[in-house]
Amino acid sequence: MRPTTTGASASALSADPPLAARVPLDLLDRRLLFVTGKGGVGKTTVASGLALLAARQGRRTLVCQSDAKGDLADAYEVSGLEFAPREVQPHLFAMAMDTESSLREYLRLQLKLPLVAKVGPLARAFDFIANAAPGVKEVLTVGKYVWEVRERHYDLVVVDAVASGHIVGQLAAPQAINQLVQVGVVRNQTSWMLDILSDPAQTGVVVVASPEEMPVNESLELAARIRDETTVDLAAVVVNRVLPELFGRGEEEVFVRLRRPERVVALSGAVGGDVGPVLDAAELAVTLRRTGAGHLATLRAGLPPALAMLYLPYLFSRAVGLRATHRIAEALAEELGR
Amino acid sequence: MSPRGGGGRDSTRDGTRGGPEAREARDGHDVHDARKVRAAGTNGGDRARTLERLLATKEIVVSCGSGGVGKTTMAAALAAMAATHLGGKVLVLTVDPARRLANALGLERFGNTEVVVPPEAFAAGGVEPRGALWAAMLDTKQSWDDLVRRHAPDARTRDAILSNALYENISGRFVQSHDYIAMERLFEIHSSGTYDLIVVDTPPTRNAIDFLEAPERMGEFFSSRLLRWLTAPAKSRVLTVTSKPFYRVADSILGSQFLGDIAEFFSLFQTMAPGFVERSGAVKRLLTDRRTTFLVVSTLEAAPAREAEFFVRELDARGLHLGAVILNKVLPTYLRRTNLTPVARALCRDAAALAADPSVHGGDEPDQVARVLQEVGESFLNYQVVAKRESEQRDELAQIPDVVATAPYLEADVHDLAGLLRLGEQVWR
Ligand SMILES: Nc1ncnc2c1ncn2[C@@H]1O[C@H](COP(=O)(O)OP(=O)(O)OP(=O)(O)O)[C@@H](O)[C@H]1O
Ligand SMILES: Nc1ncnc2c1ncn2[C@@H]1O[C@H](COP(=O)(O)OP(=O)(O)O)[C@@H](O)[C@H]1O
Ligand SMILES: [Mg+2]
Ligand SMILES: [Mg+2]
């Protein structure tokens, strides 16, 4: 089957992709990447692949999980991740975000409060406020990532971030806090956070999409909201789960003729079994690919022409575990021209 | 079901709803068993229940499952089927329909108003419905405003809340407000008594059970000690602010002005507590009522299926009625046939030799034919891997409920009522 991650097949998906879209990216040269997208499109898959690729190239990399699902641990085949980063592959460290630990670290480092013992009820009370007060939880989360960047603990921080519905609120939180909170430590913190977040050379958002109707619509909406409501740069759109193209030029007509009854009979006789359903399956595959290509064209047309798009193949065999993560990393490397 | 709304459905009903048998049955399981016994008598099998029968005997059907599996589409398809075949007044309350689907239902703009799907839309699909189909979309912001209007003790408080700078931000985020609103709207519409059947779509939650817990959390939120502290008169807080480390820390982190803003907002909000607490209790009772049933929609991919299994367990643990599991976007069964594996392998392995045969290449360029055969064989083997994995997944999911319905992966997108009905037909009987 034809590879789908090459520039050639990617371009076959949309009518006329602008040249800029195929230029290799500086993606991994940034310091902080937020990988987001609609639920289930492959945020964890892409984030784990990007981080593994960066680490394989020798970058000291931190990859962070934002939800409690544990999928990131599965991607590297390690047991449950914790707030304290752990080396899961050479040069690759993984952690799980949790706002209570983030708060504790923050209090210890920023306020020099040796509160660790009393932090239980404090955290519960704080949790309540943080849930009710806009932006507080978000700042604690994003703040941790940005802080790792500022302290130069890692060359690259990759965040397996929250889904489309929540990412804008998170990325916009420092500004929101800046407006809502007039004094206090939080406010003092937000200005350096904003400096790093707003710098395209350092920070970028990677939106993961898949070639389906709803994910495409949601990605377009998300791209617009990132542009309008946050100061963070949209670095790339990764289209995951791209089905392979079966036939090259002229071959589809050959396939159609091959389906004539007398030729199906002849072929079945020659292989010693009914090829009818096998040909049906190929037709299904062609249809699915074509439907997907239509949605991709919509996506490409709706995004800024200069925005980079990367294409990752649909993995037919089980798409979980370290082996799959390596395959995704390789596909990303190919797309990035590295 | 009461005779309110349109008539016409009673003939299709089996009488379970109001009958003594149902009254005896304390929870969904008893109803299940009673029906099973009766169904076995008439149909000779213990899997006699269908979505058709399920929908004929319920007033509220909640479509749930993980994102993208087809909750919204299936809710609309089933509502359309119910309006067509069961009659009565049927409402589909959708959350996030694709543009196409919204158009198919005549939902041109967002808003809480219920609109009737024009009979012409049915006619275009060659169908004469026995009842009427209505559709509404969920507008979270507007629903929140309505809630505030309803529960605020007086006009001044109401306006103070609605114009509060924190209101929008907060109403949009705390205690899964989106989920709560969906359930709240459902309650509102159901108690209006306008519809015979309401099919409800659910929001794409991070955790599928969030919306089940939302009413309870909303109640807890309003009766929590912390909220009371936060909204206590500023004066009585002064002492504690300086004495307790939390207040000191909160103060230094957020600043007292911000804390003050929050406190002010919540003291306004607090005035609505009695209404909210009572209401969330009522919403919860409605969900556990035997007139309500849940459909778990899933594809056969690993992640959604895992979530579906989890959801089924949660429904059970909460005493909620699992009506059916609907497997959507399922690949054709021929892909699983093991006797096709050697055929596909042969196409890959012997492509060149096969293509050389004139009765096979039929005048086409043999090289090209060989490449096509190779691709066809490889593609089949790829899809077979997926289909086999899905079939294992299916065996696991199919163990759970009485009704398991399967809808195929549709090659053409649903863009009109006829398309919805075609999808509905697949799972109806
Ligand atoms: N390229 C691919 N080919 C085939 N399957 C894939 C591919 N990418 C992801 N998957 C599968 O899709 C499912 C969802 O992927 P993943 O967990 O990465 O998504 P996510 O966006 O992180 O989901 P969530 O919103 O639940 O966090 C997983 O089962 C994964 O194995
Ligand atoms: N049986 C099916 N075959 C093909 N596509 C489907 C099927 N059911 C739903 N879809 C498509 O899948 C996408 C997601 O469906 P939707 O109903 O919005 O899911 P959810 O509400 O669960 O997020 C839509 O584009 C819809 O048209
Ligand atoms: Mg994930
Ligand atoms: Mg939906």
PDB file of N, CA and C and ligand atoms in Angstrom, chain A residues 37-46 67 69 71 160-161 163 240-242 312-320 328, chain B residues 301-304 306-307, ligand 1:
ATOM      1  N   GLY A  37      -7.179  19.129  20.616  1.00  0.00           N
ATOM      2  CA  GLY A  37      -8.080  18.687  19.550  1.00  0.00           C
ATOM      3  C   GLY A  37      -9.326  18.073  20.146  1.00  0.00           C
ATOM      4  N   LYS A  38     -10.241  17.683  19.288  1.00  0.00           N
ATOM      5  CA  LYS A  38     -11.493  17.072  19.754  1.00  0.00           C
ATOM      6  C   LYS A  38     -11.216  15.772  20.504  1.00  0.00           C
ATOM      7  N   GLY A  39     -12.080  15.429  21.430  1.00  0.00           N
ATOM      8  CA  GLY A  39     -11.908  14.192  22.190  1.00  0.00           C
ATOM      9  C   GLY A  39     -11.744  12.986  21.275  1.00  0.00           C
ATOM     10  N   GLY A  40     -10.737  12.171  21.568  1.00  0.00           N
ATOM     11  CA  GLY A  40     -10.576  10.921  20.844  1.00  0.00           C
ATOM     12  C   GLY A  40      -9.897  10.996  19.483  1.00  0.00           C
ATOM     13  N   VAL A  41      -9.490  12.178  19.027  1.00  0.00           N
ATOM     14  CA  VAL A  41      -8.870  12.250  17.697  1.00  0.00           C
ATOM     15  C   VAL A  41      -7.438  11.752  17.681  1.00  0.00           C
ATOM     16  N   GLY A  42      -6.790  11.751  18.852  1.00  0.00           N
ATOM     17  CA  GLY A  42      -5.407  11.287  18.896  1.00  0.00           C
ATOM     18  C   GLY A  42      -4.448  12.271  19.543  1.00  0.00           C
ATOM     19  N   LYS A  43      -4.937  13.071  20.467  1.00  0.00           N
ATOM     20  CA  LYS A  43      -4.057  14.031  21.147  1.00  0.00           C
ATOM     21  C   LYS A  43      -2.919  13.304  21.848  1.00  0.00           C
ATOM     22  N   THR A  44      -3.281  12.266  22.621  1.00  0.00           N
ATOM     23  CA  THR A  44      -2.268  11.536  23.366  1.00  0.00           C
ATOM     24  C   THR A  44      -1.295  10.841  22.421  1.00  0.00           C
ATOM     25  N   THR A  45      -1.836  10.270  21.356  1.00  0.00           N
ATOM     26  CA  THR A  45      -1.000   9.584  20.370  1.00  0.00           C
ATOM     27  C   THR A  45       0.028  10.550  19.782  1.00  0.00           C
ATOM     28  N   VAL A  46      -0.431  11.718  19.372  1.00  0.00           N
ATOM     29  CA  VAL A  46       0.454  12.687  18.731  1.00  0.00           C
ATOM     30  C   VAL A  46       1.439  13.282  19.741  1.00  0.00           C
ATOM     31  N   ASP A  67      -5.036  14.820  31.784  1.00  0.00           N
ATOM     32  CA  ASP A  67      -6.213  14.188  32.376  1.00  0.00           C
ATOM     33  C   ASP A  67      -5.773  12.975  33.191  1.00  0.00           C
ATOM     34  N   LYS A  69      -6.652   9.894  32.642  1.00  0.00           N
ATOM     35  CA  LYS A  69      -6.993   8.670  31.923  1.00  0.00           C
ATOM     36  C   LYS A  69      -5.881   7.632  31.894  1.00  0.00           C
ATOM     37  N   ASP A  71      -3.629   7.329  29.580  1.00  0.00           N
ATOM     38  CA  ASP A  71      -3.271   6.906  28.233  1.00  0.00           C
ATOM     39  C   ASP A  71      -1.809   7.190  27.892  1.00  0.00           C
ATOM     40  N   ASP A 160       0.252  16.970  26.586  1.00  0.00           N
ATOM     41  CA  ASP A 160      -0.931  16.259  26.092  1.00  0.00           C
ATOM     42  C   ASP A 160      -2.109  16.982  26.738  1.00  0.00           C
ATOM     43  N   ALA A 161      -2.572  18.011  26.061  1.00  0.00           N
ATOM     44  CA  ALA A 161      -3.421  19.004  26.713  1.00  0.00           C
ATOM     45  C   ALA A 161      -4.884  18.604  26.740  1.00  0.00           C
ATOM     46  N   ALA A 163      -8.938  18.905  25.855  1.00  0.00           N
ATOM     47  CA  ALA A 163      -9.575  18.911  24.537  1.00  0.00           C
ATOM     48  C   ALA A 163     -10.035  20.318  24.138  1.00  0.00           C
ATOM     49  N   ASN A 240      -4.569  13.181  11.864  1.00  0.00           N
ATOM     50  CA  ASN A 240      -4.288  11.810  12.282  1.00  0.00           C
ATOM     51  C   ASN A 240      -5.279  10.867  11.606  1.00  0.00           C
ATOM     52  N   ARG A 241      -4.952   9.605  11.560  1.00  0.00           N
ATOM     53  CA  ARG A 241      -5.859   8.583  11.032  1.00  0.00           C
ATOM     54  C   ARG A 241      -6.190   8.776   9.570  1.00  0.00           C
ATOM     55  N   VAL A 242      -5.207   9.166   8.770  1.00  0.00           N
ATOM     56  CA  VAL A 242      -5.438   9.316   7.335  1.00  0.00           C
ATOM     57  C   VAL A 242      -5.389   7.931   6.686  1.00  0.00           C
ATOM     58  N   LEU A 312      -0.705  11.903   9.408  1.00  0.00           N
ATOM     59  CA  LEU A 312      -0.292  10.630  10.002  1.00  0.00           C
ATOM     60  C   LEU A 312      -1.224   9.522   9.525  1.00  0.00           C
ATOM     61  N   PRO A 313      -0.666   8.376   9.192  1.00  0.00           N
ATOM     62  CA  PRO A 313      -1.500   7.307   8.633  1.00  0.00           C
ATOM     63  C   PRO A 313      -2.386   6.663   9.690  1.00  0.00           C
ATOM     64  N   TYR A 314      -3.500   6.138   9.248  1.00  0.00           N
ATOM     65  CA  TYR A 314      -4.312   5.282  10.097  1.00  0.00           C
ATOM     66  C   TYR A 314      -3.527   3.997  10.333  1.00  0.00           C
ATOM     67  N   LEU A 315      -3.399   3.604  11.585  1.00  0.00           N
ATOM     68  CA  LEU A 315      -2.678   2.366  11.895  1.00  0.00           C
ATOM     69  C   LEU A 315      -3.700   1.231  12.016  1.00  0.00           C
ATOM     70  N   PHE A 316      -3.606   0.287  11.115  1.00  0.00           N
ATOM     71  CA  PHE A 316      -4.606  -0.782  11.115  1.00  0.00           C
ATOM     72  C   PHE A 316      -4.376  -1.746  12.275  1.00  0.00           C
ATOM     73  N   SER A 317      -3.126  -2.052  12.549  1.00  0.00           N
ATOM     74  CA  SER A 317      -2.871  -2.940  13.670  1.00  0.00           C
ATOM     75  C   SER A 317      -3.020  -2.117  14.944  1.00  0.00           C
ATOM     76  N   ARG A 318      -3.112  -2.777  16.063  1.00  0.00           N
ATOM     77  CA  ARG A 318      -3.383  -2.093  17.324  1.00  0.00           C
ATOM     78  C   ARG A 318      -2.535  -0.826  17.498  1.00  0.00           C
ATOM     79  N   ALA A 319      -3.210   0.286  17.712  1.00  0.00           N
ATOM     80  CA  ALA A 319      -2.496   1.563  17.724  1.00  0.00           C
ATOM     81  C   ALA A 319      -2.144   2.010  19.135  1.00  0.00           C
ATOM     82  N   VAL A 320      -1.795   1.079  20.013  1.00  0.00           N
ATOM     83  CA  VAL A 320      -1.384   1.491  21.349  1.00  0.00           C
ATOM     84  C   VAL A 320      -0.054   0.849  21.717  1.00  0.00           C
ATOM     85  N   ILE A 328       4.416   6.288  15.184  1.00  0.00           N
ATOM     86  CA  ILE A 328       3.910   7.655  15.036  1.00  0.00           C
ATOM     87  C   ILE A 328       5.078   8.637  15.004  1.00  0.00           C
TER      88      ILE A 328
ATOM     89  N   GLU B 301     -14.569   0.721  18.292  1.00  0.00           N
ATOM     90  CA  GLU B 301     -13.167   1.053  18.526  1.00  0.00           C
ATOM     91  C   GLU B 301     -12.862   0.904  20.017  1.00  0.00           C
ATOM     92  N   ALA B 302     -11.599   0.708  20.313  1.00  0.00           N
ATOM     93  CA  ALA B 302     -11.216   0.366  21.689  1.00  0.00           C
ATOM     94  C   ALA B 302     -11.663   1.412  22.711  1.00  0.00           C
ATOM     95  N   ALA B 303     -11.333   2.664  22.467  1.00  0.00           N
ATOM     96  CA  ALA B 303     -11.579   3.678  23.498  1.00  0.00           C
ATOM     97  C   ALA B 303     -13.077   3.911  23.753  1.00  0.00           C
ATOM     98  N   PRO B 304     -13.884   4.136  22.717  1.00  0.00           N
ATOM     99  CA  PRO B 304     -15.314   4.299  22.974  1.00  0.00           C
ATOM    100  C   PRO B 304     -15.948   3.065  23.605  1.00  0.00           C
ATOM    101  N   ARG B 306     -14.548   0.906  25.568  1.00  0.00           N
ATOM    102  CA  ARG B 306     -14.161   0.871  26.974  1.00  0.00           C
ATOM    103  C   ARG B 306     -15.060   1.820  27.779  1.00  0.00           C
ATOM    104  N   GLU B 307     -15.265   2.990  27.221  1.00  0.00           N
ATOM    105  CA  GLU B 307     -16.099   3.972  27.899  1.00  0.00           C
ATOM    106  C   GLU B 307     -17.549   3.480  28.005  1.00  0.00           C
TER     107      GLU B 307
HETATM  108  N1  LIG C   1      -3.204   6.975  13.584  1.00  0.00           N
HETATM  109  C1  LIG C   1      -4.024   6.147  14.243  1.00  0.00           C
HETATM  110  N2  LIG C   1      -4.450   5.007  13.676  1.00  0.00           N
HETATM  111  C2  LIG C   1      -5.298   4.178  14.322  1.00  0.00           C
HETATM  112  N3  LIG C   1      -5.765   4.389  15.536  1.00  0.00           N
HETATM  113  C3  LIG C   1      -5.377   5.503  16.176  1.00  0.00           C
HETATM  114  C4  LIG C   1      -4.494   6.436  15.572  1.00  0.00           C
HETATM  115  N4  LIG C   1      -4.299   7.458  16.442  1.00  0.00           N
HETATM  116  C5  LIG C   1      -5.018   7.164  17.539  1.00  0.00           C
HETATM  117  N5  LIG C   1      -5.648   5.983  17.398  1.00  0.00           N
HETATM  118  C6  LIG C   1      -6.517   5.345  18.399  1.00  0.00           C
HETATM  119  O1  LIG C   1      -7.605   6.202  18.668  1.00  0.00           O
HETATM  120  C7  LIG C   1      -7.920   6.196  20.069  1.00  0.00           C
HETATM  121  C8  LIG C   1      -7.864   7.592  20.641  1.00  0.00           C
HETATM  122  O2  LIG C   1      -6.518   8.069  20.579  1.00  0.00           O
HETATM  123  P1  LIG C   1      -5.909   8.995  21.723  1.00  0.00           P
HETATM  124  O3  LIG C   1      -6.094   8.385  23.060  1.00  0.00           O
HETATM  125  O4  LIG C   1      -4.542   9.379  21.314  1.00  0.00           O
HETATM  126  O5  LIG C   1      -6.876  10.239  21.553  1.00  0.00           O
HETATM  127  P2  LIG C   1      -7.054  11.489  22.531  1.00  0.00           P
HETATM  128  O6  LIG C   1      -7.374  12.647  21.652  1.00  0.00           O
HETATM  129  O7  LIG C   1      -5.886  11.628  23.439  1.00  0.00           O
HETATM  130  O8  LIG C   1      -8.334  11.024  23.332  1.00  0.00           O
HETATM  131  P3  LIG C   1      -8.927  11.707  24.657  1.00  0.00           P
HETATM  132  O9  LIG C   1      -9.725  12.880  24.166  1.00  0.00           O
HETATM  133  O10 LIG C   1      -9.801  10.614  25.190  1.00  0.00           O
HETATM  134  O11 LIG C   1      -7.770  12.074  25.522  1.00  0.00           O
HETATM  135  C9  LIG C   1      -6.921   5.234  20.725  1.00  0.00           C
HETATM  136  O12 LIG C   1      -7.546   3.981  20.870  1.00  0.00           O
HETATM  137  C10 LIG C   1      -5.792   5.165  19.718  1.00  0.00           C
HETATM  138  O13 LIG C   1      -5.150   3.919  19.801  1.00  0.00           O
END
